[in-house]
Short mmCIF file of C-alpha atoms in Angstrom, two decimals:
data_model
loop_
_atom_site.label_atom_id
_atom_site.label_comp_id
_atom_site.label_asym_id
_atom_site.label_seq_id
_atom_site.Cartn_x
_atom_site.Cartn_y
_atom_site.Cartn_z
CA MET A 1484 -0.02 0.06 -0.04
CA THR A 1485 1.15 3.41 -0.66
CA GLU A 1486 1.68 5.68 2.22
CA SER A 1487 0.02 9.11 2.67
CA ALA A 1488 3.27 11.09 2.96
CA ALA A 1489 3.49 14.37 1.05
CA SER A 1490 4.77 14.29 -2.40
CA PRO A 1491 4.55 17.42 -4.88
CA THR A 1492 1.84 17.28 -7.37
CA PRO A 1493 3.38 17.18 -10.84
CA SER A 1494 2.38 19.81 -13.46
CA VAL A 1495 -0.40 18.46 -15.70
CA SER A 1496 -0.49 19.24 -19.27
CA ALA A 1497 -3.58 20.50 -20.99
CA ASP A 1498 -3.84 17.07 -22.76
CA GLY A 1499 -4.16 15.15 -19.50
CA PRO A 1500 -2.11 12.10 -18.23
CA PRO A 1501 0.72 11.18 -20.65
CA GLY A 1502 -0.13 8.51 -23.07
CA ARG A 1503 -2.78 6.51 -21.04
CA ALA A 1504 -6.53 6.83 -20.42
CA VAL A 1505 -7.78 6.92 -16.84
CA TYR A 1506 -11.31 6.23 -15.55
CA VAL A 1507 -12.07 7.15 -11.89
CA ILE A 1508 -15.22 5.70 -10.40
CA VAL A 1509 -16.05 7.34 -7.04
CA ALA A 1510 -18.85 5.85 -4.84
CA HIS A 1511 -19.86 7.58 -1.68
CA PRO A 1512 -23.45 7.08 -0.65
CA ARG A 1513 -23.50 10.23 1.77
CA TRP A 1514 -21.61 13.15 0.36
CA ARG A 1515 -22.72 15.27 3.15
CA ASP A 1516 -20.70 13.18 5.57
CA SER A 1517 -17.56 12.90 3.25
CA ARG A 1518 -14.36 14.60 4.31
CA VAL A 1519 -11.99 12.51 2.20
CA ASN A 1520 -13.64 11.23 -0.86
CA ARG A 1521 -15.04 14.57 -1.78
CA ARG A 1522 -11.50 15.91 -1.87
CA LEU A 1523 -10.45 13.12 -4.00
CA LEU A 1524 -13.30 13.43 -6.35
CA ASP A 1525 -12.58 17.24 -6.71
CA ALA A 1526 -8.89 16.41 -7.24
CA ALA A 1527 -9.71 13.88 -10.13
CA ARG A 1528 -11.94 16.43 -11.82
CA SER A 1529 -9.19 18.98 -11.77
CA ILE A 1530 -7.00 16.79 -14.14
CA ALA A 1531 -7.59 17.32 -17.85
CA GLY A 1532 -8.20 14.05 -19.75
CA VAL A 1533 -9.31 11.93 -16.70
CA ASP A 1534 -12.84 10.53 -17.02
CA VAL A 1535 -14.61 10.72 -13.65
CA ASN A 1536 -17.85 9.05 -12.57
CA ASP A 1537 -19.55 10.17 -9.39
CA LEU A 1538 -21.61 6.89 -9.15
CA TYR A 1539 -24.25 7.82 -6.65
CA SER A 1540 -25.02 11.09 -8.73
CA THR A 1541 -25.05 9.37 -12.19
CA TYR A 1542 -27.38 6.56 -10.95
CA PRO A 1543 -29.32 7.59 -7.90
CA ASP A 1544 -31.88 5.00 -8.64
CA PHE A 1545 -29.39 2.20 -8.91
CA SER A 1546 -30.30 1.69 -12.65
CA ILE A 1547 -26.78 1.49 -14.20
CA ASP A 1548 -26.27 1.96 -17.89
CA VAL A 1549 -24.24 -1.23 -18.64
CA ALA A 1550 -23.46 -0.31 -22.23
CA ALA A 1551 -22.25 3.17 -21.23
CA GLU A 1552 -20.24 1.86 -18.44
CA GLN A 1553 -18.70 -0.90 -20.46
CA GLN A 1554 -17.63 1.85 -23.21
CA ARG A 1555 -16.08 4.05 -20.48
CA VAL A 1556 -14.05 0.91 -18.94
CA ALA A 1557 -13.01 -0.13 -22.46
CA ARG A 1558 -11.35 3.10 -23.27
CA ALA A 1559 -9.38 3.14 -19.99
CA ASP A 1560 -5.96 1.71 -19.22
CA LEU A 1561 -6.23 2.35 -15.65
CA ILE A 1562 -9.40 1.95 -13.64
CA VAL A 1563 -9.63 3.62 -10.26
CA LEU A 1564 -11.87 2.76 -7.40
CA VAL A 1565 -12.46 5.51 -4.91
CA HIS A 1566 -14.69 4.74 -2.04
CA PRO A 1567 -15.04 4.47 1.76
CA ILE A 1568 -14.68 0.95 3.24
CA TYR A 1569 -18.25 -0.41 4.13
CA TRP A 1570 -18.28 -3.39 6.46
CA TYR A 1571 -14.70 -4.36 5.16
CA SER A 1572 -16.04 -4.09 1.55
CA MET A 1573 -17.31 -1.47 -0.90
CA PRO A 1574 -20.56 0.47 -1.03
CA PRO A 1575 -23.68 -1.17 -2.35
CA LEU A 1576 -23.85 0.78 -5.60
CA GLN A 1577 -20.20 0.10 -6.33
CA LYS A 1578 -21.00 -3.67 -5.64
CA LEU A 1579 -23.85 -3.57 -7.93
CA TRP A 1580 -21.66 -1.87 -10.66
CA PHE A 1581 -19.42 -4.96 -10.60
CA ASP A 1582 -22.20 -7.29 -10.71
CA GLU A 1583 -23.91 -5.61 -13.65
CA VAL A 1584 -21.16 -4.35 -15.76
CA LEU A 1585 -18.53 -7.02 -15.67
CA THR A 1586 -20.54 -9.57 -17.64
CA TRP A 1587 -19.81 -13.04 -18.97
CA GLY A 1588 -18.25 -13.00 -22.48
CA TRP A 1589 -17.14 -9.33 -22.02
CA ALA A 1590 -15.27 -9.10 -18.84
CA TYR A 1591 -14.46 -12.86 -18.18
CA GLY A 1592 -15.10 -16.20 -19.50
CA HIS A 1593 -15.11 -17.43 -23.07
CA ASP A 1594 -14.22 -14.58 -25.29
CA GLY A 1595 -14.43 -12.07 -22.22
CA HIS A 1596 -11.22 -10.21 -22.67
CA ALA A 1597 -12.34 -6.58 -22.42
CA LEU A 1598 -10.46 -5.74 -19.40
CA ALA A 1599 -7.32 -7.71 -20.24
CA GLN A 1600 -3.90 -5.85 -19.61
CA LYS A 1601 -5.64 -2.93 -17.78
CA ASP A 1602 -4.66 -1.78 -14.31
CA LEU A 1603 -7.01 -1.58 -11.31
CA TRP A 1604 -6.12 0.90 -8.48
CA LEU A 1605 -8.01 0.83 -5.29
CA VAL A 1606 -8.07 4.26 -3.37
CA PRO A 1607 -10.11 3.43 -0.21
CA SER A 1608 -10.73 5.37 3.13
CA THR A 1609 -11.44 3.83 6.49
CA GLY A 1610 -12.97 5.38 9.50
CA GLY A 1611 -10.75 3.40 11.90
CA PRO A 1612 -7.08 4.53 12.28
CA GLN A 1613 -4.24 2.26 10.79
CA ALA A 1614 -3.40 0.84 14.26
CA SER A 1615 -7.08 -0.94 14.29
CA TYR A 1616 -5.98 -2.92 11.09
CA ARG A 1617 -3.56 -5.21 13.20
CA VAL A 1618 -3.90 -8.60 14.57
CA GLU A 1619 -3.81 -6.86 18.01
CA GLY A 1620 -6.38 -4.25 16.82
CA TYR A 1621 -10.16 -4.25 16.89
CA ASN A 1622 -10.23 -5.30 13.31
CA GLN A 1623 -7.98 -8.23 14.15
CA HIS A 1624 -6.49 -8.27 10.64
CA GLU A 1625 -4.13 -6.20 8.35
CA PHE A 1626 -6.16 -4.12 5.88
CA ALA A 1627 -4.47 -6.35 3.20
CA ASP A 1628 -6.47 -9.43 4.45
CA PHE A 1629 -9.87 -7.76 3.27
CA LEU A 1630 -8.48 -7.30 -0.22
CA PRO A 1631 -8.91 -10.75 -1.98
CA ALA A 1632 -12.25 -9.99 -3.42
CA TYR A 1633 -10.83 -7.05 -5.31
CA GLU A 1634 -7.63 -8.89 -6.18
CA GLN A 1635 -9.25 -11.96 -7.54
CA THR A 1636 -11.71 -9.69 -9.50
CA ALA A 1637 -8.99 -8.21 -11.22
CA ARG A 1638 -7.06 -11.43 -11.89
CA LEU A 1639 -10.20 -13.11 -13.12
CA CYS A 1640 -10.66 -10.50 -15.66
CA GLY A 1641 -6.97 -10.30 -16.66
CA MET A 1642 -6.06 -6.92 -14.90
CA ARG A 1643 -3.27 -6.08 -12.80
CA PHE A 1644 -4.03 -5.07 -9.13
CA LEU A 1645 -2.00 -2.05 -8.19
CA PRO A 1646 -0.93 -1.35 -4.49
CA PRO A 1647 -3.84 0.45 -2.94
CA HIS A 1648 -3.61 4.05 -1.87
CA VAL A 1649 -5.35 3.83 1.57
CA PHE A 1650 -6.34 6.76 3.85
CA PHE A 1651 -6.90 5.46 7.44
CA GLY A 1652 -8.69 7.34 10.20
CA ALA A 1653 -10.79 9.57 8.02
CA ARG A 1654 -12.98 10.72 11.09
CA ARG A 1655 -9.91 12.12 13.16
CA SER A 1656 -7.04 12.63 10.87
CA ASP A 1657 -5.60 16.24 10.64
CA ASP A 1658 -5.74 18.45 7.53
CA ALA A 1659 -2.08 18.22 6.68
CA ALA A 1660 -2.35 14.38 6.39
CA LEU A 1661 -5.38 14.71 4.09
CA ASP A 1662 -3.86 17.31 2.01
CA ALA A 1663 -0.69 15.01 1.43
CA HIS A 1664 -2.79 12.07 0.55
CA VAL A 1665 -4.88 14.02 -1.96
CA SER A 1666 -1.75 15.54 -3.39
CA GLU A 1667 -0.12 12.12 -3.98
CA PHE A 1668 -3.39 10.86 -5.60
CA ALA A 1669 -3.54 13.72 -8.05
CA GLY A 1670 0.00 13.42 -8.81
CA ARG A 1671 -0.28 9.70 -9.60
CA LEU A 1672 -3.35 10.22 -11.95
CA ALA A 1673 -1.35 12.83 -13.67
CA THR A 1674 1.82 10.75 -14.15
CA TYR A 1675 0.29 7.19 -14.96
CA PRO A 1676 1.86 4.88 -16.05
CA GLN A 1677 4.98 6.47 -15.03
CA TRP A 1678 5.07 5.12 -11.45
CA PRO A 1679 8.35 3.73 -10.15
CA GLU A 1680 6.89 0.56 -8.66
CA LEU A 1681 5.28 -0.31 -12.21
CA ILE A 1682 8.56 -0.80 -13.56
CA THR A 1683 9.18 -3.86 -11.30
CA MET A 1684 5.69 -5.32 -11.18
CA ASP A 1685 4.81 -8.34 -13.24
CA ALA A 1686 2.41 -7.70 -16.17
CA ALA A 1687 -1.26 -8.36 -15.84
CA PRO A 1688 -2.03 -11.87 -15.74
CA GLU A 1689 -3.73 -13.87 -18.32
CA CYS A 1690 -7.57 -13.99 -18.10
CA SER A 1691 -8.59 -16.98 -16.12
CA ASP A 1692 -9.90 -19.87 -18.21
CA ILE A 1693 -13.59 -20.54 -16.96
CA PRO A 1694 -15.43 -23.26 -18.60
CA ASP A 1695 -18.64 -22.57 -20.40
CA SER A 1696 -20.28 -25.12 -17.89
CA ASP A 1697 -19.69 -22.43 -15.21
CA ARG A 1698 -21.10 -19.46 -17.16
CA PRO A 1699 -24.13 -17.58 -15.54
CA ARG A 1700 -27.57 -19.35 -16.38
CA CYS A 1701 -29.78 -16.51 -14.86
CA PRO A 1702 -32.27 -14.33 -16.78
CA PRO A 1703 -30.93 -11.36 -18.51
CA ASP A 1704 -32.22 -8.94 -15.90
CA ALA A 1705 -30.65 -10.84 -13.07
CA LEU A 1706 -27.07 -10.35 -11.77
CA GLN A 1707 -24.37 -11.59 -14.04
CA GLY A 1708 -21.40 -12.00 -11.64
CA PRO A 1709 -19.47 -15.40 -11.18
CA ALA A 1710 -21.41 -16.01 -7.92
CA SER A 1711 -24.82 -15.99 -9.44
CA ALA A 1712 -23.59 -18.93 -11.78
CA THR A 1713 -22.13 -21.10 -9.09
CA ASP A 1714 -24.05 -20.61 -5.79
CA PRO A 1715 -26.60 -23.31 -5.19
CA GLU A 1716 -30.36 -22.66 -4.75
CA PRO A 1717 -31.10 -22.15 -1.08
CA PRO A 1718 -33.27 -25.16 0.50
CA ALA A 1719 -37.12 -24.46 0.64
CA ASN A 1720 -36.85 -24.16 4.51
CA ASP A 1721 -34.06 -21.59 4.33
CA ALA A 1722 -35.19 -18.45 5.74
CA SER A 1723 -33.45 -16.12 3.32
CA ALA A 1724 -35.34 -18.05 0.48
CA ARG A 1725 -38.66 -17.30 2.18
CA SER A 1726 -37.80 -13.70 2.65
CA GLY A 1727 -36.22 -12.98 -0.71
CA ARG A 1728 -33.06 -11.49 1.20
CA ALA A 1729 -29.65 -12.23 0.43
CA VAL A 1730 -27.45 -13.51 2.98
#
C-alpha cells in the first residue's frame, strides 16, 4: 500500500495524463458526511483528460447503464476505485456496478477479454485508524487481509491489481495528512503509467480460463457475476429463500 506522505503534485499538461486513459469511479452514498472522498473527487476532476464518474450522482435510482459503463471501461487503461470501506468491503452501488457491468463474455469467461492488460487501482478510506488494522487491533486483521475479493476480481478479468492508496482514520486525521494524501493521488493520476513501482511489477495476468459449464444461467435482468452462476439454490426451508433476502 502506498503511504500518505506528502509528495509534490506534478504539473499536468492540457492534454491530461501522458499517453494512457484513466477512468475514476467514485462511490460515496452520503456526500454530506464525506471529508476524504469529496476531496479526491474534486482532485480527479481537476486533471484534464481523466474520465470521472460520481456513481451515486449518475445512478441515484441504482439503474446502471451497462452499455455506457462498458464503453468507459473499454477506453481506459487504468480503472480507479475511490470509496469508503463499508463493512470491510465496498458501498452497495459499487458492488452492483461490478455485478452488472462485468458480464460473462465481455469481462471474463469465453471471449471475455475486454479488461485484459488493464490496471485496477483501489483508493479506499477507512473510519478506523491504521492501528486498528492489526492482529492486536479491533479489526483483528491487516488491511490487506480484506482485499482478496478485489484482487481476484482483477485477476479473473486479466487486470493487474496495483498497490492500494489507503487513507486511514478519516474521521480524526488532521488536515495536513489529508492534503498530502490528496496531493499524492492527484500526482499519480497525472503521471500514470510513469510510476516507479510499475517498472518492477509483473505484467497483468492472463484472463482466467472458465469453462462454459460455469457460465451464468440466470435471466438477462438478473445479476451476471460469477457467484450467481455457481451458488446453489437455497433449500426451501431456508429463511433467506422465504424472505427473498440475500445472506
